Amino acid sequence: MIQPLADATQDTINGEQSPLIELTDVSKSFGGVVALEHVDFSVRPGEIHGLVGENGAGKSTLMKIIAGVHASYEGEMRVEGKPVQFRSARDAIAAGIGMVHQELSVVPDLTVAENVFLGVQPVKAGGIIDWSGMKSQARGLIASLGLDLDPNTRVGSLPVGVQQLIELSRVLFSGARTIILDEPTSALSPPEVARLFVALRKLRAEGKGLIFISHFLDDVLEISDRVTVFRNSRRVATEPRASLDKDKIIGHMIGRGSAEMHMGETATLNARRDEPALLTARDIADGRSLNGVSVELKRGEITGMYGFMGSGLVEFARALFGRHGFTRGDITLEGKPAHFRSTAAARKAGLAFVPENRGMMLFRTEPVYKNVSIAMLDRIHKLLLKPQEERAVAKHHIKDLQIRPPLTDIPLGSLSGGNQQKVALAKWLTNMPKILILSEPTRGMDVGAKEDVIRIIKTLRDKGVSILVLSTEPETILTLADKIYVLKRGVVVSEMNAGTVTKSDLLAAA
Amino acid sequence: MSSAPTADKGFNPKQVFADKLRTIAPLLTLVALVVFFSSTTTTFATMDNAVNIIRQMSITGIIAVGLTFVILTAEIDLSVAAVANAVGITVAYFTLQPDYVNIANIPLNGWIAIVLTLLSALAFGLITAFGMTKIGIPSFIMTLAIMQIANGVSALLVRGQIAYIYPDFITTLGSKTAFQIPLGVDEAGKALFIPVGWTIIVCLLFFIVGHFVLTYTRFGRYVYMVGGNREAAEFSGVNVKLIIGSVMVISALCSGIAGMLGVAYFGSAQQNQFDTYLLDAIAAVVVGGTSLFGGKGGIGNTIIGLLVLGVVNNGLDHIQMDSFQKILIRGLILLAALVINVYVEKFRERV
Ligand SMILES: Nc1ncnc2c1ncn2[C@@H]1O[C@H](COP(=O)(O)OP(=O)(O)OP(=O)(O)O)[C@@H](O)[C@H]1O
Ligand SMILES: [Mg+2]
C-alpha cells in the first residue's frame, strides 16, 4: 500500500502535543459501494489540513465519520489521544468537533441570529433565551466574516453565498477545537473567501485544528499547512504545503502526470455578431436585485455572465425561467413575448435551467433514473410512465457524463456531491432545449468532472443550443464563454464580444 | 415500487429496510391485532365479521383514496368529512322527499341530481385549489375554512331535518347487496349467505384506479415528486400549482362520492353525520405509513391503514369493554402510528 509519507516529521514540529484527531486504518462501504479503504488521517492543533480528491473519492465520507454522522465503519479513531466511537453527531459535537457540510444546512425559516446559534442559544438565569444578547453577538460574529446584516433577517431570503457564510459562522465560533469545512467556499466571491481565510488563520493561531476540503486547488494551497490527497477511496498522499504545487496535487488526484488540466486564465471571445438574437431580455428590473439588465442570447453561442455574489446573477437566471417576478422590462423569444408565469411554461417554450444549489434541483431519496427523467416524462408518454425507457435514458447519460457509481436505481442521495451535480445537468440533455441556463455549472466539481461538463456544454453549443452560463468563478466564464456580460448591482456594467479577456479584466469590471 | 430486477441495482440493505419499514410496521400491527382479537374472542374471526369490517371501512376508504393524493404532496385536507356531508345532503336536496320531511327542496330527475351533486363536489375542490394556488393560503387553513363552509351548506339545506330519499342509483350503490357469498347450510337446512354490498365494490374500484394513477401515470409521478421536493419539481419545469390544485379536486370528488354513498348507507341524510370520518380517513392514511412529509407511501399503505383501523374499531366491539375506554385506546393506537411514521422518516434520513 501507500508508504507513510511526511507524517514521520510531525513530532518535530508540534513536539509532545498529540493530534486532535487521529484515524487509523479506517474503511467504510455503503452496501456494495466502497467509500473508504484503509485510510489513515490526522489533524494537529494549530494546523489547517487541506483535503482534495476527485468527486466520489471519499472525502465527505471520511469527514462524516469524524463528525459522528456515520457511526458504523472499520478502523480506529482517537480524539485528543483517547479512542472514541461516536454514535451520533451529538457525540462528536460534545467531543469538540464541528462540521460545515457540503450541502447547505441553514434553516431558511429562522433568522440570521437563530441560525448562528442553532441549538446553542445563550441563556440568561432561569434558562430563558437571551434574545437581545444573542442578536448582538450574532451581529458581531458575522461581521467578522464581513457581513453587515440585520440579525432578524430570515435566512431563506438571502443569497446562497451569504447563507453559506452564516452557516460557517455557526461552526467557526461554536468553540469546537476541530473544525471541518467541506467545500466552504463554493458559493463565495473572492473577497468573501479572503475574509474567510483571515478568520481561519485566526482560529489556527488559537491552536484549533481545521480541515479544509475544496476543489479550488489555489485556495487549498493558499490556506493549508499540509495537504492530503484522496483517489478512489484511498489516501494517496499527505505532504506539507511547502513540497507541493498545483501540478503535483493534480498528479496525485488523477494518478498520472498533470496534462493541460488548467481552467482558463484567459479567453479569446468570438461572439456571433451577425446572427439574429434568439432571446432578448430588455431592461429587466425587480426593484431590488435587478436594476435594468439587458442581454441577447444567440443560437450556437455560449453567453457568459460574470458577477460577484449578490450582483443579481441568481435573480436574473430565475427571472428568465419564470421563477422570479420582475416589474419592468420585457423578454422576447424568437421575436415573441416570453414573460413566463411558471417554470412549466418556460420549459414548454424550450428553456432549461440548472440552479446553483443542487438541493433545489434533485430528489435525494428517489432513484437516479427518476431524477434524470423528471423533466422529460411528457416526451416519453403523455399519460403513462415507461420506467424501462426512463432507465435507458438515464443509463445513456450516466455513461456519457461518467456518473459514479454507474447505477440507475440507487437513491440519488447516495452519490457524491459532484456526481449529483452531473445528474442535475443530465435531466435537460435528452431533448435538446433551445436555451440552456446554467447557474454555476462547475461548482463543486473536480478537475476531471469539470472537463467533462465543459466538453458537454461546448458540444451542445455546437449542436445549436443557446447557452447562458452564470458564474461567480472567472475561470468558468473564461473557459466557456463566446461573449461575456459583467453584472454589478443588478446592471450590466460591461459587455465583451471579441478579443482576449483575462481574469483580471473580469475582476476589474465587476 | 420498481419492477424488473436489473443486475446493476445498487443495494444498500439498511436503506431498503428503511423504505420497507414504512409498510412492514403497519402490516405487523395489523397481524398482531388480528391475532389478538382472534385469540381473545370467538366472534371476531368469522367470515361474516371479515366482510363486516370491510363494509364498515368502505366509505372511509373512498375518502382516504383522495386524501392519500393530498398527503403525498405534503398537503392536508381537513374538509373531507364536511364536504362528504354537504354533498350527501345535496343529493337528497335534489330528490323528492316524502311529505313528512319538512325540507324545502328541488326535486329533479335522478341522473340530473347526481350530475349536479358531483358538480357541487367539484366546486368545493376548485375553490380549495384556487385559494391555495392562486391566493397562496396554506392547505391547513384553507381546508379548515372549507370545512366550515361545507358544514354551513349542510345546515342550510336541511335546517335540522332529516332526509331519507335519494336517486335510485345512489340508493343501490350505497345500501344494496351486489352479490352473496354462499356459506353452506345451517342445521335447519337453510342456505347461508354473506351479502357483499356495492359500497365495497365501489371502494375497491377507487383503490384500483387510485393505485394505477399514482404508480403508472405521469401525473402520479409528479404527485410523488412534488411531495418529495417541491422546489426541485418546480425547477424541473413541473407545474407544481396544477398538481397541488388537482389533488385537492381529486380529494373533494372522492369525499363527495363517499358522501353520496354514505347517506344511502346510513339511510338518512342529516347534519354532522360524517364527523368521525375526518379523523378516520387521516388516521388510515398515516397509520398505513404514508409520510406526512410527502413523497412516500401510496394506496397500498392506505389499505393497510384502513384495515388496522377497521380491525381496531370492530375488534373492540367484540371484547367486553367500556365504550369510553375504546375512544382512548383508538387515540393511543393513532399516536403510536404517528410516532412510527416520524421515526421511519428520521431513520431514512440517517442511512
Ligand atoms: N449515504 C450513502 N449511501 C451510499 N453510498 C454513498 C453514501 N454516501 C457516499 N456514498 C458513496 O461513497 C463514495 C464516496 O463519496 P463521498 O461523498 O465521500 O465523495 P467526495 O470525495 O466527498 O466527493 P465530492 O467531491 O463529489 O463531494 C461515492 O462513491 C458515493 O457514491
Ligand atoms: Mg463531498
mmCIF file of C-alpha atoms in Angstrom, chain A residues 132-467:
data_model
loop_
_atom_site.group_PDB
_atom_site.id
_atom_site.type_symbol
_atom_site.label_atom_id
_atom_site.label_comp_id
_atom_site.label_asym_id
_atom_site.label_seq_id
_atom_site.Cartn_x
_atom_site.Cartn_y
_atom_site.Cartn_z
ATOM 1 C CA SER A 132 -31.014 40.580 22.728
ATOM 2 C CA GLY A 133 -27.644 39.145 23.723
ATOM 3 C CA MET A 134 -27.976 36.566 21.017
ATOM 4 C CA LYS A 135 -28.729 39.178 18.383
ATOM 5 C CA SER A 136 -25.875 41.470 19.243
ATOM 6 C CA GLN A 137 -23.430 38.570 19.471
ATOM 7 C CA ALA A 138 -24.618 37.196 16.159
ATOM 8 C CA ARG A 139 -24.128 40.580 14.540
ATOM 9 C CA GLY A 140 -20.589 40.689 15.842
ATOM 10 C CA LEU A 141 -19.733 37.186 14.700
ATOM 11 C CA ILE A 142 -20.996 37.561 11.165
ATOM 12 C CA ALA A 143 -19.371 40.967 10.958
ATOM 13 C CA SER A 144 -16.014 39.290 11.388
ATOM 14 C CA LEU A 145 -16.777 37.453 8.145
ATOM 15 C CA GLY A 146 -17.583 40.775 6.547
ATOM 16 C CA LEU A 147 -21.369 40.535 6.684
ATOM 17 C CA ASP A 148 -23.330 43.572 7.707
ATOM 18 C CA LEU A 149 -26.782 42.139 8.235
ATOM 19 C CA ASP A 150 -29.772 42.688 10.443
ATOM 20 C CA PRO A 151 -29.762 39.591 12.710
ATOM 21 C CA ASN A 152 -33.571 39.477 12.393
ATOM 22 C CA THR A 153 -33.457 38.786 8.648
ATOM 23 C CA ARG A 154 -34.964 35.492 7.575
ATOM 24 C CA VAL A 155 -32.082 33.423 6.190
ATOM 25 C CA GLY A 156 -34.122 31.938 3.348
ATOM 26 C CA SER A 157 -34.410 35.387 1.777
ATOM 27 C CA LEU A 158 -30.634 35.831 1.494
ATOM 28 C CA PRO A 159 -28.393 34.807 -1.411
ATOM 29 C CA VAL A 160 -26.752 31.393 -1.192
ATOM 30 C CA GLY A 161 -23.286 32.854 -0.602
ATOM 31 C CA VAL A 162 -24.456 34.787 2.434
ATOM 32 C CA GLN A 163 -26.266 31.717 3.722
ATOM 33 C CA GLN A 164 -23.034 29.810 3.420
ATOM 34 C CA LEU A 165 -21.193 32.425 5.448
ATOM 35 C CA ILE A 166 -23.867 32.284 8.147
ATOM 36 C CA GLU A 167 -23.545 28.530 8.320
ATOM 37 C CA LEU A 168 -19.764 28.869 8.543
ATOM 38 C CA SER A 169 -20.005 31.340 11.393
ATOM 39 C CA ARG A 170 -22.202 28.916 13.319
ATOM 40 C CA VAL A 171 -19.453 26.311 13.373
ATOM 41 C CA LEU A 172 -16.379 28.525 13.370
ATOM 42 C CA PHE A 173 -17.411 30.334 16.532
ATOM 43 C CA SER A 174 -19.033 27.390 18.298
ATOM 44 C CA GLY A 175 -15.916 26.763 20.351
ATOM 45 C CA ALA A 176 -15.163 23.490 18.584
ATOM 46 C CA ARG A 177 -11.476 22.539 18.746
ATOM 47 C CA THR A 178 -11.559 20.631 15.476
ATOM 48 C CA ILE A 179 -13.400 22.263 12.606
ATOM 49 C CA ILE A 180 -14.246 20.504 9.375
ATOM 50 C CA LEU A 181 -15.133 22.602 6.350
ATOM 51 C CA ASP A 182 -16.481 20.558 3.447
ATOM 52 C CA GLU A 183 -16.304 22.827 0.405
ATOM 53 C CA PRO A 184 -16.983 26.008 2.313
ATOM 54 C CA THR A 185 -16.096 28.403 -0.485
ATOM 55 C CA SER A 186 -18.112 27.010 -3.374
ATOM 56 C CA ALA A 187 -20.656 29.831 -3.222
ATOM 57 C CA LEU A 188 -18.358 32.636 -2.085
ATOM 58 C CA SER A 189 -16.983 35.559 -4.039
ATOM 59 C CA PRO A 190 -13.214 36.237 -3.963
ATOM 60 C CA PRO A 191 -13.452 38.990 -1.322
ATOM 61 C CA GLU A 192 -15.633 36.732 0.824
ATOM 62 C CA VAL A 193 -13.101 33.933 0.527
ATOM 63 C CA ALA A 194 -10.354 36.315 1.563
ATOM 64 C CA ARG A 195 -12.277 37.322 4.693
ATOM 65 C CA LEU A 196 -12.980 33.686 5.498
ATOM 66 C CA PHE A 197 -9.274 32.927 5.271
ATOM 67 C CA VAL A 198 -8.486 35.681 7.741
ATOM 68 C CA ALA A 199 -10.933 34.078 10.171
ATOM 69 C CA LEU A 200 -9.447 30.627 9.581
ATOM 70 C CA ARG A 201 -5.894 31.837 10.222
ATOM 71 C CA LYS A 202 -7.024 33.395 13.460
ATOM 72 C CA LEU A 203 -8.539 30.097 14.596
ATOM 73 C CA ARG A 204 -5.328 28.334 13.648
ATOM 74 C CA ALA A 205 -3.363 30.765 15.775
ATOM 75 C CA GLU A 206 -5.658 29.880 18.684
ATOM 76 C CA GLY A 207 -4.463 26.289 18.357
ATOM 77 C CA LYS A 208 -7.529 24.850 16.673
ATOM 78 C CA GLY A 209 -7.261 22.135 14.067
ATOM 79 C CA LEU A 210 -9.012 22.758 10.771
ATOM 80 C CA ILE A 211 -9.778 20.511 7.825
ATOM 81 C CA PHE A 212 -10.392 22.322 4.573
ATOM 82 C CA ILE A 213 -11.920 20.460 1.631
ATOM 83 C CA SER A 214 -12.090 22.160 -1.729
ATOM 84 C CA HIS A 215 -11.826 21.628 -5.434
ATOM 85 C CA PHE A 216 -10.176 25.037 -5.779
ATOM 86 C CA LEU A 217 -6.580 23.925 -5.595
ATOM 87 C CA ASP A 218 -5.300 27.501 -5.440
ATOM 88 C CA ASP A 219 -7.359 28.083 -2.315
ATOM 89 C CA VAL A 220 -6.141 24.854 -0.777
ATOM 90 C CA LEU A 221 -2.521 25.746 -1.462
ATOM 91 C CA GLU A 222 -3.002 29.217 -0.079
ATOM 92 C CA ILE A 223 -4.530 28.247 3.249
ATOM 93 C CA SER A 224 -3.207 24.776 4.106
ATOM 94 C CA ASP A 225 -0.199 23.686 6.144
ATOM 95 C CA ARG A 226 -0.490 20.103 5.000
ATOM 96 C CA VAL A 227 -2.445 18.585 2.148
ATOM 97 C CA THR A 228 -3.895 15.098 1.887
ATOM 98 C CA VAL A 229 -4.960 13.737 -1.498
ATOM 99 C CA PHE A 230 -7.603 11.048 -1.975
ATOM 100 C CA ARG A 231 -8.100 8.911 -5.001
ATOM 101 C CA ASN A 232 -10.632 6.097 -5.365
ATOM 102 C CA SER A 233 -11.399 5.701 -1.660
ATOM 103 C CA ARG A 234 -7.721 5.687 -0.713
ATOM 104 C CA ARG A 235 -5.375 8.235 0.711
ATOM 105 C CA VAL A 236 -2.589 8.545 -1.830
ATOM 106 C CA ALA A 237 -0.535 11.353 -0.316
ATOM 107 C CA THR A 238 -0.111 13.583 2.702
ATOM 108 C CA GLU A 239 2.538 16.248 2.275
ATOM 109 C CA PRO A 240 3.483 19.571 3.789
ATOM 110 C CA ARG A 241 2.390 22.572 1.738
ATOM 111 C CA ALA A 242 5.965 23.562 1.038
ATOM 112 C CA SER A 243 6.678 20.463 -1.017
ATOM 113 C CA LEU A 244 3.569 20.750 -3.199
ATOM 114 C CA ASP A 245 2.337 22.687 -6.170
ATOM 115 C CA LYS A 246 -0.800 22.513 -8.282
ATOM 116 C CA ASP A 247 0.606 20.122 -10.830
ATOM 117 C CA LYS A 248 1.817 17.734 -8.165
ATOM 118 C CA ILE A 249 -1.597 17.677 -6.500
ATOM 119 C CA ILE A 250 -3.382 17.071 -9.767
ATOM 120 C CA GLY A 251 -0.879 14.321 -10.488
ATOM 121 C CA HIS A 252 -1.784 12.640 -7.213
ATOM 122 C CA MET A 253 -5.503 13.153 -7.785
ATOM 123 C CA ILE A 254 -5.722 11.598 -11.209
ATOM 124 C CA GLY A 255 -2.852 9.186 -10.786
ATOM 125 C CA ARG A 256 -0.730 10.393 -13.660
ATOM 126 C CA GLY A 257 1.243 13.450 -14.669
ATOM 127 C CA SER A 258 -0.906 16.539 -14.951
ATOM 128 C CA ALA A 259 -1.819 17.180 -18.560
ATOM 129 C CA GLU A 260 -3.171 20.587 -19.524
ATOM 130 C CA MET A 261 -5.889 20.364 -16.894
ATOM 131 C CA HIS A 262 -5.931 24.036 -16.084
ATOM 132 C CA MET A 263 -9.059 26.024 -16.410
ATOM 133 C CA GLY A 264 -8.986 29.188 -18.443
ATOM 134 C CA GLU A 265 -6.992 32.094 -17.174
ATOM 135 C CA THR A 266 -7.691 33.979 -20.389
ATOM 136 C CA ALA A 267 -10.263 33.656 -23.112
ATOM 137 C CA THR A 268 -10.472 34.648 -26.728
ATOM 138 C CA LEU A 269 -14.007 35.748 -27.371
ATOM 139 C CA ASN A 270 -15.843 35.102 -30.554
ATOM 140 C CA ALA A 271 -19.390 36.415 -30.465
ATOM 141 C CA ARG A 272 -21.616 35.682 -33.439
ATOM 142 C CA ARG A 273 -22.442 39.255 -34.122
ATOM 143 C CA ASP A 274 -24.361 38.996 -37.399
ATOM 144 C CA GLU A 275 -26.665 36.219 -36.170
ATOM 145 C CA PRO A 276 -30.181 37.336 -35.064
ATOM 146 C CA ALA A 277 -30.938 37.046 -31.344
ATOM 147 C CA LEU A 278 -32.851 34.011 -30.136
ATOM 148 C CA LEU A 279 -33.778 35.527 -26.797
ATOM 149 C CA THR A 280 -33.657 39.175 -25.895
ATOM 150 C CA ALA A 281 -34.082 40.491 -22.379
ATOM 151 C CA ARG A 282 -34.501 44.228 -22.228
ATOM 152 C CA ASP A 283 -34.110 46.350 -19.119
ATOM 153 C CA ILE A 284 -35.226 43.699 -16.612
ATOM 154 C CA ALA A 285 -35.734 45.184 -13.135
ATOM 155 C CA ASP A 286 -37.437 43.955 -9.988
ATOM 156 C CA GLY A 287 -36.933 46.991 -7.791
ATOM 157 C CA ARG A 288 -34.464 45.128 -5.554
ATOM 158 C CA SER A 289 -31.719 42.958 -7.033
ATOM 159 C CA LEU A 290 -32.178 43.764 -10.708
ATOM 160 C CA ASN A 291 -31.968 47.330 -11.914
ATOM 161 C CA GLY A 292 -32.268 47.028 -15.659
ATOM 162 C CA VAL A 293 -30.466 44.043 -17.179
ATOM 163 C CA SER A 294 -30.352 43.661 -20.957
ATOM 164 C CA VAL A 295 -28.821 40.685 -22.716
ATOM 165 C CA GLU A 296 -29.071 38.881 -26.039
ATOM 166 C CA LEU A 297 -28.709 35.137 -26.425
ATOM 167 C CA LYS A 298 -27.990 33.565 -29.793
ATOM 168 C CA ARG A 299 -28.167 30.119 -31.302
ATOM 169 C CA GLY A 300 -24.955 28.164 -31.063
ATOM 170 C CA GLU A 301 -23.363 30.630 -28.684
ATOM 171 C CA ILE A 302 -22.344 30.452 -25.045
ATOM 172 C CA THR A 303 -23.083 33.683 -23.269
ATOM 173 C CA GLY A 304 -21.211 34.114 -20.011
ATOM 174 C CA MET A 305 -22.499 36.309 -17.211
ATOM 175 C CA TYR A 306 -19.994 37.122 -14.531
ATOM 176 C CA GLY A 307 -20.500 38.924 -11.266
ATOM 177 C CA PHE A 308 -19.862 38.711 -7.550
ATOM 178 C CA MET A 309 -22.283 37.155 -5.136
ATOM 179 C CA GLY A 310 -25.248 39.463 -4.801
ATOM 180 C CA SER A 311 -24.737 41.090 -8.175
ATOM 181 C CA GLY A 312 -28.126 39.815 -9.359
ATOM 182 C CA LEU A 313 -26.985 36.720 -11.285
ATOM 183 C CA VAL A 314 -29.177 34.383 -9.281
ATOM 184 C CA GLU A 315 -32.263 36.540 -9.667
ATOM 185 C CA PHE A 316 -31.732 37.183 -13.354
ATOM 186 C CA ALA A 317 -31.476 33.471 -14.165
ATOM 187 C CA ARG A 318 -34.739 32.889 -12.318
ATOM 188 C CA ALA A 319 -36.454 35.811 -13.995
ATOM 189 C CA LEU A 320 -35.756 34.234 -17.390
ATOM 190 C CA PHE A 321 -37.076 30.855 -16.239
ATOM 191 C CA GLY A 322 -40.356 32.207 -14.848
ATOM 192 C CA ARG A 323 -39.375 31.807 -11.220
ATOM 193 C CA HIS A 324 -38.662 35.398 -10.259
ATOM 194 C CA GLY A 325 -41.103 38.205 -10.880
ATOM 195 C CA PHE A 326 -39.928 41.451 -12.427
ATOM 196 C CA THR A 327 -41.656 44.769 -12.546
ATOM 197 C CA ARG A 328 -40.042 46.376 -15.560
ATOM 198 C CA GLY A 329 -38.607 45.255 -18.855
ATOM 199 C CA ASP A 330 -39.543 42.549 -21.323
ATOM 200 C CA ILE A 331 -38.254 39.291 -22.698
ATOM 201 C CA THR A 332 -38.790 38.033 -26.211
ATOM 202 C CA LEU A 333 -38.076 34.574 -27.544
ATOM 203 C CA GLU A 334 -37.812 34.275 -31.327
ATOM 204 C CA GLY A 335 -39.476 37.650 -31.588
ATOM 205 C CA LYS A 336 -42.474 36.722 -29.436
ATOM 206 C CA PRO A 337 -43.058 37.976 -25.864
ATOM 207 C CA ALA A 338 -41.781 35.425 -23.364
ATOM 208 C CA HIS A 339 -42.720 36.580 -19.911
ATOM 209 C CA PHE A 340 -43.242 33.158 -18.348
ATOM 210 C CA ARG A 341 -45.632 32.902 -15.428
ATOM 211 C CA SER A 342 -44.377 29.478 -14.362
ATOM 212 C CA THR A 343 -41.387 27.244 -14.794
ATOM 213 C CA ALA A 344 -43.655 24.801 -16.590
ATOM 214 C CA ALA A 345 -44.413 27.440 -19.230
ATOM 215 C CA ALA A 346 -40.715 28.213 -19.588
ATOM 216 C CA ARG A 347 -39.891 24.554 -20.045
ATOM 217 C CA LYS A 348 -42.616 24.160 -22.672
ATOM 218 C CA ALA A 349 -41.179 27.095 -24.585
ATOM 219 C CA GLY A 350 -37.822 25.319 -24.742
ATOM 220 C CA LEU A 351 -35.944 26.749 -21.785
ATOM 221 C CA ALA A 352 -33.965 24.637 -19.350
ATOM 222 C CA PHE A 353 -32.406 25.702 -16.075
ATOM 223 C CA VAL A 354 -29.909 24.180 -13.667
ATOM 224 C CA PRO A 355 -29.782 26.206 -10.431
ATOM 225 C CA GLU A 356 -26.610 26.709 -8.454
ATOM 226 C CA ASN A 357 -27.717 24.681 -5.468
ATOM 227 C CA ARG A 358 -28.319 21.046 -6.270
ATOM 228 C CA GLY A 359 -30.701 20.605 -3.339
ATOM 229 C CA MET A 360 -33.080 22.812 -5.312
ATOM 230 C CA MET A 361 -32.932 20.533 -8.281
ATOM 231 C CA LEU A 362 -32.788 16.977 -7.040
ATOM 232 C CA PHE A 363 -34.855 14.398 -5.214
ATOM 233 C CA ARG A 364 -32.497 12.849 -2.693
ATOM 234 C CA THR A 365 -34.482 9.782 -1.750
ATOM 235 C CA GLU A 366 -35.585 8.945 -5.282
ATOM 236 C CA PRO A 367 -33.509 6.737 -7.572
ATOM 237 C CA VAL A 368 -31.143 8.313 -10.050
ATOM 238 C CA TYR A 369 -33.245 7.476 -13.078
ATOM 239 C CA LYS A 370 -36.292 9.325 -11.754
ATOM 240 C CA ASN A 371 -34.128 12.363 -11.198
ATOM 241 C CA VAL A 372 -32.951 12.234 -14.773
ATOM 242 C CA SER A 373 -36.353 11.635 -16.352
ATOM 243 C CA ILE A 374 -38.452 14.150 -14.436
ATOM 244 C CA ALA A 375 -38.069 16.935 -16.995
ATOM 245 C CA MET A 376 -38.879 14.758 -19.982
ATOM 246 C CA LEU A 377 -41.619 12.395 -18.830
ATOM 247 C CA ASP A 378 -44.126 14.010 -21.170
ATOM 248 C CA ARG A 379 -41.913 13.199 -24.130
ATOM 249 C CA ILE A 380 -41.753 9.520 -23.261
ATOM 250 C CA HIS A 381 -45.513 9.237 -22.936
ATOM 251 C CA LYS A 382 -48.229 11.822 -22.394
ATOM 252 C CA LEU A 383 -50.135 9.790 -19.853
ATOM 253 C CA LEU A 384 -48.244 6.738 -18.691
ATOM 254 C CA LEU A 385 -44.842 6.024 -17.233
ATOM 255 C CA LYS A 386 -42.330 3.808 -19.017
ATOM 256 C CA PRO A 387 -39.731 3.029 -16.344
ATOM 257 C CA GLN A 388 -37.631 0.902 -18.662
ATOM 258 C CA GLU A 389 -37.295 3.742 -21.132
ATOM 259 C CA GLU A 390 -36.502 6.103 -18.291
ATOM 260 C CA ARG A 391 -33.741 3.774 -17.165
ATOM 261 C CA ALA A 392 -32.374 3.534 -20.674
ATOM 262 C CA VAL A 393 -32.198 7.302 -20.909
ATOM 263 C CA ALA A 394 -30.542 7.505 -17.502
ATOM 264 C CA LYS A 395 -28.020 4.828 -18.442
ATOM 265 C CA HIS A 396 -27.067 6.750 -21.519
ATOM 266 C CA HIS A 397 -26.360 9.890 -19.505
ATOM 267 C CA ILE A 398 -24.580 8.002 -16.757
ATOM 268 C CA LYS A 399 -22.187 6.694 -19.366
ATOM 269 C CA ASP A 400 -21.860 9.968 -21.176
ATOM 270 C CA LEU A 401 -21.239 12.041 -18.056
ATOM 271 C CA GLN A 402 -19.290 9.285 -16.322
ATOM 272 C CA ILE A 403 -21.517 9.367 -13.278
ATOM 273 C CA ARG A 404 -20.192 7.131 -10.480
ATOM 274 C CA PRO A 405 -21.364 4.635 -9.363
ATOM 275 C CA PRO A 406 -22.965 3.857 -12.747
ATOM 276 C CA LEU A 407 -26.282 2.636 -11.360
ATOM 277 C CA THR A 408 -29.775 3.793 -12.282
ATOM 278 C CA ASP A 409 -31.696 2.615 -9.248
ATOM 279 C CA ILE A 410 -29.771 3.790 -6.215
ATOM 280 C CA PRO A 411 -31.142 6.786 -4.316
ATOM 281 C CA LEU A 412 -29.649 9.994 -5.601
ATOM 282 C CA GLY A 413 -28.588 10.989 -2.107
ATOM 283 C CA SER A 414 -26.024 8.218 -2.037
ATOM 284 C CA LEU A 415 -23.997 9.796 -4.855
ATOM 285 C CA SER A 416 -21.144 12.135 -4.031
ATOM 286 C CA GLY A 417 -21.761 15.850 -4.392
ATOM 287 C CA GLY A 418 -20.101 16.238 -7.768
ATOM 288 C CA ASN A 419 -21.906 13.260 -9.224
ATOM 289 C CA GLN A 420 -25.222 14.685 -8.051
ATOM 290 C CA GLN A 421 -24.386 17.842 -9.951
ATOM 291 C CA LYS A 422 -23.913 15.806 -13.111
ATOM 292 C CA VAL A 423 -27.343 14.255 -12.644
ATOM 293 C CA ALA A 424 -28.828 17.743 -12.338
ATOM 294 C CA LEU A 425 -27.361 18.577 -15.735
ATOM 295 C CA ALA A 426 -28.324 15.242 -17.265
ATOM 296 C CA LYS A 427 -32.017 15.858 -16.831
ATOM 297 C CA TRP A 428 -32.022 18.538 -19.521
ATOM 298 C CA LEU A 429 -29.850 16.784 -22.068
ATOM 299 C CA THR A 430 -32.242 14.226 -23.511
ATOM 300 C CA ASN A 431 -34.375 16.582 -25.509
ATOM 301 C CA MET A 432 -32.319 19.462 -26.669
ATOM 302 C CA PRO A 433 -33.612 22.679 -25.119
ATOM 303 C CA LYS A 434 -33.488 25.870 -27.200
ATOM 304 C CA ILE A 435 -31.945 27.754 -24.339
ATOM 305 C CA LEU A 436 -29.987 26.217 -21.513
ATOM 306 C CA ILE A 437 -29.422 28.394 -18.451
ATOM 307 C CA LEU A 438 -26.665 27.128 -16.181
ATOM 308 C CA SER A 439 -26.011 28.750 -12.852
ATOM 309 C CA GLU A 440 -22.568 27.766 -11.537
ATOM 310 C CA PRO A 441 -22.347 24.660 -13.725
ATOM 311 C CA THR A 442 -18.966 23.505 -12.429
ATOM 312 C CA ARG A 443 -19.319 24.352 -8.762
ATOM 313 C CA GLY A 444 -18.119 21.558 -6.518
ATOM 314 C CA MET A 445 -16.658 19.541 -9.364
ATOM 315 C CA ASP A 446 -13.174 18.114 -9.513
ATOM 316 C CA VAL A 447 -10.901 18.880 -12.464
ATOM 317 C CA GLY A 448 -11.864 15.758 -14.353
ATOM 318 C CA ALA A 449 -15.588 16.303 -13.932
ATOM 319 C CA LYS A 450 -15.217 19.963 -14.862
ATOM 320 C CA GLU A 451 -13.600 18.953 -18.115
ATOM 321 C CA ASP A 452 -16.452 16.558 -18.829
ATOM 322 C CA VAL A 453 -19.041 19.233 -18.172
ATOM 323 C CA ILE A 454 -17.196 21.789 -20.245
ATOM 324 C CA ARG A 455 -16.948 19.341 -23.114
ATOM 325 C CA ILE A 456 -20.676 18.624 -22.876
ATOM 326 C CA ILE A 457 -21.621 22.291 -22.794
ATOM 327 C CA LYS A 458 -19.493 23.009 -25.828
ATOM 328 C CA THR A 459 -20.955 20.059 -27.704
ATOM 329 C CA LEU A 460 -24.425 21.389 -27.002
ATOM 330 C CA ARG A 461 -23.408 24.788 -28.274
ATOM 331 C CA ASP A 462 -22.083 23.243 -31.472
ATOM 332 C CA LYS A 463 -25.413 21.488 -31.928
ATOM 333 C CA GLY A 464 -27.072 24.917 -31.946
ATOM 334 C CA VAL A 465 -28.281 25.289 -28.360
ATOM 335 C CA SER A 466 -28.094 28.799 -26.980
ATOM 336 C CA ILE A 467 -26.406 28.640 -23.579
#
